[in-house]
Amino acid sequence: MIKNDIVLAIEKKTDFSAAKSLEIVEAILKALKDALADNSKVEIRGFGSFRVVAKKTGYGRDIRRQKQIHITQGKRIKFRCGQELKTIAPKSE
Amino acid sequence: MIKNDIVLAIEKKTDFSAAKSLEIVEAILKALKDALADNSKVEIRGFGSFRVVAKKTGYGRDIRRQKQIHITQGKRIKFRCGQELKTIAPKSE
DNA sequence: GCTTCCATGATCAAGAATGATATTGTTCTG
DNA sequence: CAGAACAATATCATTCTTGATCATGGAAGC
């Protein structure tokens, strides 16, 4: 699934044009990115939650030289799926 | 940020009513959940990607009895943030 | 606004994933 | 279509995740 599929989903669900749907998707993405940039956690009941956590792993490796690299302390965005996703995710495969 | 904030973001970006915006958000969430339930990866350039991966960790623990629990092989939904989120995520804190 | 239900935190152990980097191929997006 | 972003890979050490359970804070429905 790509961004266009989400746009199509909105089109099917509503009666908006493709351009309008795309605008909505981008607005949501922008809102999400803005919230995550602000270190806010995003919590959607029944779906999942995004949390910005500090990276604690301070080691990397350059395979070309096999030397260790000190990883700058940054952040990670972690997504934890909610109850509904937990139910559907482990479906038969 | 909660679901309502996303709804508000749509309202601000567009001129839809709150009910309409909520309908859109739920439509997107449903589409996402449906795709993830189908083991499809969701990839949004510039934002991030969801991937359904098989759980490989086969051990858990019951803290009340301190006994190991064999974890049923299920699935996990992994989210990897894209370049744009990588840029904003490690912002000064 | 209130209530209900969901998510989180902590814990414990062991296995697994992450992180950086460069390259290549894929594919998403404008 | 063209361009850029993303996946995969190998590497190794460190951190983290997973599972269940209880309490609590918080989201969401009414």
Short mmCIF file of C-alpha atoms (C1' of nucleotides) in Angstrom, two decimals:
data_model
loop_
_atom_site.label_atom_id
_atom_site.label_comp_id
_atom_site.label_asym_id
_atom_site.label_seq_id
_atom_site.Cartn_x
_atom_site.Cartn_y
_atom_site.Cartn_z
CA MET A 1 0.00 0.00 0.00
CA ILE A 2 1.30 3.39 -0.93
CA LYS A 3 0.09 6.90 -0.47
CA ASN A 4 -2.06 6.66 -3.54
CA ASP A 5 -3.93 3.71 -2.09
CA ILE A 6 -4.86 5.78 0.91
CA VAL A 7 -6.05 8.51 -1.38
CA LEU A 8 -8.14 5.99 -3.24
CA ALA A 9 -9.56 4.73 0.03
CA ILE A 10 -10.73 8.21 0.89
CA GLU A 11 -12.22 8.60 -2.53
CA LYS A 12 -14.15 5.40 -2.14
CA LYS A 13 -15.29 6.17 1.34
CA THR A 14 -16.29 9.70 0.57
CA ASP A 15 -17.10 11.49 -2.63
CA PHE A 16 -14.07 13.70 -2.76
CA SER A 17 -11.92 14.22 -5.77
CA ALA A 18 -8.50 12.69 -5.97
CA ALA A 19 -6.89 16.06 -5.53
CA LYS A 20 -8.93 16.77 -2.44
CA SER A 21 -8.17 13.37 -0.99
CA LEU A 22 -4.50 13.82 -1.61
CA GLU A 23 -4.64 17.16 0.08
CA ILE A 24 -6.21 15.53 3.11
CA VAL A 25 -3.61 12.80 3.25
CA GLU A 26 -0.79 15.29 3.08
CA ALA A 27 -2.42 17.41 5.72
CA ILE A 28 -2.55 14.43 8.02
CA LEU A 29 1.02 13.47 7.28
CA LYS A 30 2.13 16.98 7.94
CA ALA A 31 0.27 17.01 11.22
CA LEU A 32 1.83 13.70 12.16
CA LYS A 33 5.32 14.83 11.27
CA ASP A 34 4.84 18.06 13.10
CA ALA A 35 3.68 16.29 16.21
CA LEU A 36 6.56 13.83 16.09
CA ALA A 37 9.03 16.61 15.52
CA ASP A 38 7.69 18.16 18.66
CA ASN A 39 8.42 14.95 20.56
CA SER A 40 4.74 14.43 21.08
CA LYS A 41 3.49 10.92 21.12
CA VAL A 42 0.64 10.14 18.83
CA GLU A 43 -1.91 7.79 20.25
CA ILE A 44 -4.79 6.43 18.25
CA ARG A 45 -7.01 4.07 20.15
CA GLY A 46 -7.62 0.86 18.37
CA PHE A 47 -4.82 1.44 15.93
CA GLY A 48 -1.52 2.14 17.55
CA SER A 49 0.72 4.80 18.92
CA PHE A 50 3.84 6.56 17.76
CA ARG A 51 6.36 7.50 20.37
CA VAL A 52 9.56 9.42 20.01
CA VAL A 53 12.23 7.75 22.06
CA ALA A 54 15.85 8.68 22.50
CA LYS A 55 18.29 6.41 20.77
CA LYS A 56 20.39 4.69 23.33
CA THR A 57 22.31 2.43 21.07
CA GLY A 58 25.58 4.22 20.78
CA TYR A 59 27.36 1.89 18.43
CA GLY A 60 27.44 1.39 14.74
CA ARG A 61 29.83 -0.22 12.38
CA ASP A 62 31.40 0.55 9.05
CA ILE A 63 31.54 -2.77 7.27
CA ARG A 64 33.99 -1.51 4.70
CA ARG A 65 36.64 -0.86 7.29
CA GLN A 66 35.24 -2.95 10.08
CA LYS A 67 35.62 -0.14 12.46
CA GLN A 68 33.26 0.99 15.12
CA ILE A 69 31.42 4.23 14.72
CA HIS A 70 30.10 6.23 17.55
CA ILE A 71 26.48 6.91 16.86
CA THR A 72 25.35 10.37 17.56
CA GLN A 73 22.63 10.32 20.10
CA GLY A 74 19.48 10.94 18.22
CA LYS A 75 15.91 9.83 18.34
CA ARG A 76 13.79 7.06 17.06
CA ILE A 77 10.15 6.91 16.30
CA LYS A 78 8.60 3.79 17.64
CA PHE A 79 5.25 2.51 16.62
CA ARG A 80 3.33 0.16 18.81
CA CYS A 81 0.24 -1.43 17.39
CA GLY A 82 -2.93 -1.31 19.41
CA GLN A 83 -5.32 -4.04 20.33
CA GLU A 84 -7.09 -4.09 17.04
CA LEU A 85 -3.87 -4.39 15.09
CA LYS A 86 -2.61 -7.04 17.45
CA THR A 87 -5.66 -9.04 16.60
CA ILE A 88 -5.42 -8.78 12.89
CA ALA A 89 -1.67 -8.87 12.57
CA PRO A 90 -1.07 -12.44 13.72
CA LYS A 91 -3.51 -13.79 11.25
CA SER A 92 -2.91 -17.06 9.53
CA GLU A 93 -0.19 -16.88 6.98
CA MET B 1 -1.60 14.03 19.66
CA ILE B 2 -4.74 11.99 19.57
CA LYS B 3 -7.22 11.14 16.92
CA ASN B 4 -9.11 14.33 17.56
CA ASP B 5 -6.05 16.38 16.77
CA ILE B 6 -5.84 14.80 13.37
CA VAL B 7 -9.47 15.54 12.81
CA LEU B 8 -8.84 19.14 13.77
CA ALA B 9 -5.90 19.28 11.40
CA ILE B 10 -8.14 18.22 8.54
CA GLU B 11 -10.70 20.76 9.53
CA LYS B 12 -8.14 23.50 9.51
CA LYS B 13 -6.62 22.41 6.25
CA THR B 14 -9.89 21.95 4.50
CA ASP B 15 -13.34 23.24 5.18
CA PHE B 16 -14.94 19.99 6.18
CA SER B 17 -17.07 19.48 9.22
CA ALA B 18 -15.75 17.63 12.21
CA ALA B 19 -17.95 14.67 11.43
CA LYS B 20 -16.68 14.53 7.88
CA SER B 21 -13.09 14.80 9.00
CA LEU B 22 -13.57 12.05 11.53
CA GLU B 23 -15.07 9.89 8.85
CA ILE B 24 -12.01 10.47 6.73
CA VAL B 25 -9.64 9.61 9.54
CA GLU B 26 -11.44 6.42 10.28
CA ALA B 27 -11.51 5.53 6.63
CA ILE B 28 -7.76 5.91 6.50
CA LEU B 29 -7.25 3.93 9.66
CA LYS B 30 -9.45 1.19 8.34
CA ALA B 31 -7.53 1.13 5.10
CA LEU B 32 -4.28 0.95 7.03
CA LYS B 33 -5.47 -1.83 9.26
CA ASP B 34 -6.85 -3.71 6.31
CA ALA B 35 -3.59 -3.46 4.47
CA LEU B 36 -1.58 -4.55 7.47
CA ALA B 37 -3.93 -7.42 8.11
CA ASP B 38 -3.21 -8.50 4.58
CA ASN B 39 0.51 -8.52 5.33
CA SER B 40 1.01 -5.68 2.94
CA LYS B 41 3.65 -3.18 3.76
CA VAL B 42 2.58 0.41 3.77
CA GLU B 43 5.14 2.75 2.38
CA ILE B 44 4.75 6.49 2.41
CA ARG B 45 7.71 8.26 0.91
CA GLY B 46 8.96 11.01 3.09
CA PHE B 47 7.11 9.76 6.12
CA GLY B 48 7.82 6.17 6.90
CA SER B 49 6.81 2.63 6.21
CA PHE B 50 4.94 -0.05 8.08
CA ARG B 51 6.05 -3.59 7.61
CA VAL B 52 4.54 -6.75 8.95
CA VAL B 53 7.29 -9.01 10.16
CA ALA B 54 7.12 -12.40 11.76
CA LYS B 55 7.82 -12.41 15.46
CA LYS B 56 11.05 -14.21 16.08
CA THR B 57 11.31 -13.63 19.76
CA GLY B 58 9.99 -16.85 21.15
CA TYR B 59 10.23 -16.13 24.84
CA GLY B 60 8.23 -14.17 27.33
CA ARG B 61 7.93 -14.14 31.08
CA ASP B 62 5.27 -14.19 33.73
CA ILE B 63 6.58 -11.90 36.43
CA ARG B 64 4.17 -13.20 39.03
CA ARG B 65 5.48 -16.71 38.79
CA GLN B 66 8.83 -15.98 37.22
CA LYS B 67 8.38 -18.67 34.71
CA GLN B 68 9.14 -18.57 31.06
CA ILE B 69 6.35 -18.53 28.57
CA HIS B 70 6.62 -19.85 25.10
CA ILE B 71 5.44 -17.15 22.82
CA THR B 72 3.19 -18.18 20.04
CA GLN B 73 4.68 -17.26 16.74
CA GLY B 74 2.76 -14.23 15.61
CA LYS B 75 3.49 -11.07 13.79
CA ARG B 76 4.66 -7.64 14.55
CA ILE B 77 4.09 -4.39 12.80
CA LYS B 78 7.26 -2.47 12.43
CA PHE B 79 7.39 1.16 11.56
CA ARG B 80 10.47 2.66 10.07
CA CYS B 81 10.59 6.40 9.78
CA GLY B 82 11.57 7.88 6.46
CA GLN B 83 14.17 10.44 5.62
CA GLU B 84 11.99 13.37 6.46
CA LEU B 85 11.16 12.00 9.88
CA LYS B 86 14.78 11.10 10.47
CA THR B 87 15.60 14.71 9.92
CA ILE B 88 13.04 16.15 12.23
CA ALA B 89 13.14 13.47 14.84
CA PRO B 90 16.63 14.12 16.19
CA LYS B 91 15.94 17.74 16.71
CA SER B 92 17.38 19.61 19.64
CA GLU B 93 15.80 18.65 22.89
"C1'" DG C 1 -18.28 16.24 31.49
"C1'" DC C 2 -18.42 11.50 32.91
"C1'" DT C 3 -17.58 6.90 32.37
"C1'" DT C 4 -15.53 3.12 30.24
"C1'" DC C 5 -12.18 0.86 28.19
"C1'" DC C 6 -7.57 0.93 26.26
"C1'" DA C 7 -2.74 1.82 26.55
"C1'" DT C 8 1.38 2.24 29.37
"C1'" DG C 9 4.86 0.98 32.79
"C1'" DA C 10 7.45 -2.36 35.22
"C1'" DT C 11 9.43 -6.86 35.43
"C1'" DC C 12 12.41 -10.87 34.02
"C1'" DA C 13 15.23 -13.61 30.57
"C1'" DA C 14 16.85 -14.59 26.33
"C1'" DG C 15 16.91 -13.78 21.75
"C1'" DA C 16 16.52 -10.29 18.39
"C1'" DA C 17 16.79 -5.82 16.46
"C1'" DT C 18 19.17 -1.43 15.90
"C1'" DG C 19 22.59 1.63 14.14
"C1'" DA C 20 26.05 3.43 10.37
"C1'" DT C 21 27.83 3.02 5.79
"C1'" DA C 22 28.04 2.18 0.74
"C1'" DT C 23 26.12 0.04 -3.12
"C1'" DT C 24 22.59 -1.73 -6.00
"C1'" DG C 25 18.20 -2.48 -7.40
"C1'" DT C 26 13.40 -1.52 -6.69
"C1'" DT C 27 9.59 1.52 -6.58
"C1'" DC C 28 7.29 5.43 -5.20
"C1'" DT C 29 6.21 10.22 -6.37
"C1'" DG C 30 5.77 14.45 -8.75
"C1'" DC D 1 9.32 9.48 -17.15
"C1'" DA D 2 12.83 10.90 -14.21
"C1'" DG D 3 14.57 11.42 -9.90
"C1'" DA D 4 14.85 10.44 -5.37
"C1'" DA D 5 13.79 7.65 -1.62
"C1'" DC D 6 13.69 3.05 0.20
"C1'" DA D 7 15.12 -2.08 0.92
"C1'" DA D 8 18.58 -5.25 1.40
"C1'" DT D 9 23.26 -6.61 3.04
"C1'" DA D 10 27.08 -7.40 6.22
"C1'" DT D 11 29.10 -6.25 10.70
"C1'" DC D 12 29.20 -6.22 15.94
"C1'" DA D 13 28.10 -4.45 20.42
"C1'" DT D 14 24.58 -2.64 22.98
"C1'" DT D 15 20.06 -1.93 23.81
"C1'" DC D 16 15.62 -3.46 23.30
"C1'" DT D 17 11.79 -6.17 22.63
"C1'" DT D 18 8.46 -9.77 23.77
"C1'" DG D 19 4.84 -11.91 27.00
"C1'" DA D 20 1.69 -11.71 31.05
"C1'" DT D 21 -0.29 -9.05 34.86
"C1'" DC D 22 -2.03 -5.10 37.76
"C1'" DA D 23 -2.70 -0.37 38.48
"C1'" DT D 24 -3.20 3.95 36.69
"C1'" DG D 25 -3.54 7.57 33.52
"C1'" DG D 26 -5.64 8.87 29.48
"C1'" DA D 27 -8.44 8.58 25.08
"C1'" DA D 28 -12.79 8.25 23.30
"C1'" DG D 29 -17.61 7.57 23.25
"C1'" DC D 30 -21.96 9.26 24.99
#
